[in-house]
């Protein structure tokens, strides 16, 4: 189970929830499946958690791309690696 958390926008040091009401069509069969996967209860929580997962997926993809791009992390640079295991 994944945990759900609300995303916040930080404007001038103040956290505000970046949410607004909207209307859209949704496949409730998919919603029920995703609710079970993410451990959410409401439609709003499910959509928010699913969007969080898509964002995390993109971040993981970028990390994997970075890890497999030769020279990107400078792992062959002795100065960089000198501080890597401290």
GROMACS .gro file of C-alpha atoms in nm:
model
   86
    1UNK     CA    1   0.000   0.000   0.000
    2UNK     CA    2   0.114   0.349  -0.078
    3UNK     CA    3   0.029   0.640   0.144
    4UNK     CA    4  -0.153   0.946   0.017
    5UNK     CA    5  -0.031   1.295   0.088
    6UNK     CA    6  -0.154   1.635  -0.021
    7UNK     CA    7   0.079   1.833  -0.243
    8UNK     CA    8   0.139   2.192  -0.144
    9UNK     CA    9   0.257   2.500  -0.329
   10UNK     CA   10   0.487   2.733  -0.143
   11UNK     CA   11   0.432   3.100  -0.218
   12UNK     CA   12   0.625   3.355  -0.016
   13UNK     CA   13   0.699   3.095   0.250
   14UNK     CA   14   0.333   3.004   0.302
   15UNK     CA   15   0.205   2.657   0.215
   16UNK     CA   16  -0.127   2.649   0.031
   17UNK     CA   17  -0.298   2.347  -0.119
   18UNK     CA   18  -0.289   2.367  -0.498
   19UNK     CA   19  -0.639   2.237  -0.557
   20UNK     CA   20  -0.954   2.357  -0.727
   21UNK     CA   21  -1.287   2.201  -0.808
   22UNK     CA   22  -1.340   2.064  -1.156
   23UNK     CA   23  -1.567   1.832  -1.347
   24UNK     CA   24  -1.464   1.547  -1.576
   25UNK     CA   25  -1.576   1.204  -1.688
   26UNK     CA   26  -1.405   0.911  -1.523
   27UNK     CA   27  -1.408   0.533  -1.560
   28UNK     CA   28  -1.518   0.419  -1.214
   29UNK     CA   29  -1.399   0.065  -1.280
   30UNK     CA   30  -1.048   0.204  -1.308
   31UNK     CA   31  -1.104   0.425  -1.004
   32UNK     CA   32  -1.200   0.124  -0.790
   33UNK     CA   33  -0.891  -0.067  -0.906
   34UNK     CA   34  -0.666   0.230  -0.833
   35UNK     CA   35  -0.828   0.286  -0.493
   36UNK     CA   36  -0.734  -0.068  -0.399
   37UNK     CA   37  -0.379  -0.031  -0.530
   38UNK     CA   38  -0.313   0.305  -0.365
   39UNK     CA   39  -0.515   0.246  -0.050
   40UNK     CA   40  -0.730   0.554  -0.100
   41UNK     CA   41  -1.098   0.598  -0.019
   42UNK     CA   42  -1.232   0.899  -0.205
   43UNK     CA   43  -1.223   0.994  -0.571
   44UNK     CA   44  -1.026   1.310  -0.492
   45UNK     CA   45  -0.768   1.122  -0.285
   46UNK     CA   46  -0.739   0.858  -0.557
   47UNK     CA   47  -0.685   1.109  -0.837
   48UNK     CA   48  -0.433   1.306  -0.629
   49UNK     CA   49  -0.242   0.992  -0.533
   50UNK     CA   50  -0.244   0.866  -0.893
   51UNK     CA   51  -0.108   1.199  -1.016
   52UNK     CA   52   0.163   1.183  -0.747
   53UNK     CA   53   0.258   0.838  -0.875
   54UNK     CA   54   0.287   0.964  -1.234
   55UNK     CA   55   0.514   1.247  -1.116
   56UNK     CA   56   0.729   1.000  -0.918
   57UNK     CA   57   0.746   0.770  -1.222
   58UNK     CA   58   0.883   1.054  -1.433
   59UNK     CA   59   1.139   1.135  -1.164
   60UNK     CA   60   1.249   0.769  -1.156
   61UNK     CA   61   1.277   0.763  -1.535
   62UNK     CA   62   1.498   1.073  -1.528
   63UNK     CA   63   1.716   0.917  -1.258
   64UNK     CA   64   1.758   0.595  -1.457
   65UNK     CA   65   1.843   0.798  -1.768
   66UNK     CA   66   2.099   0.994  -1.569
   67UNK     CA   67   2.249   0.674  -1.422
   68UNK     CA   68   2.288   0.521  -1.769
   69UNK     CA   69   2.427   0.830  -1.943
   70UNK     CA   70   2.805   0.787  -1.961
   71UNK     CA   71   2.992   1.068  -1.787
   72UNK     CA   72   2.678   1.230  -1.648
   73UNK     CA   73   2.759   1.154  -1.284
   74UNK     CA   74   3.136   1.191  -1.324
   75UNK     CA   75   3.192   0.858  -1.148
   76UNK     CA   76   3.531   0.828  -1.315
   77UNK     CA   77   3.649   1.161  -1.167
   78UNK     CA   78   3.875   1.093  -0.865
   79UNK     CA   79   3.790   1.429  -0.706
   80UNK     CA   80   3.417   1.355  -0.722
   81UNK     CA   81   3.459   1.000  -0.596
   82UNK     CA   82   3.691   1.104  -0.311
   83UNK     CA   83   3.396   1.239  -0.118
   84UNK     CA   84   3.145   0.978  -0.230
   85UNK     CA   85   3.187   0.735   0.058
   86UNK     CA   86   3.213   0.974   0.350
   0.00000   0.00000   0.00000
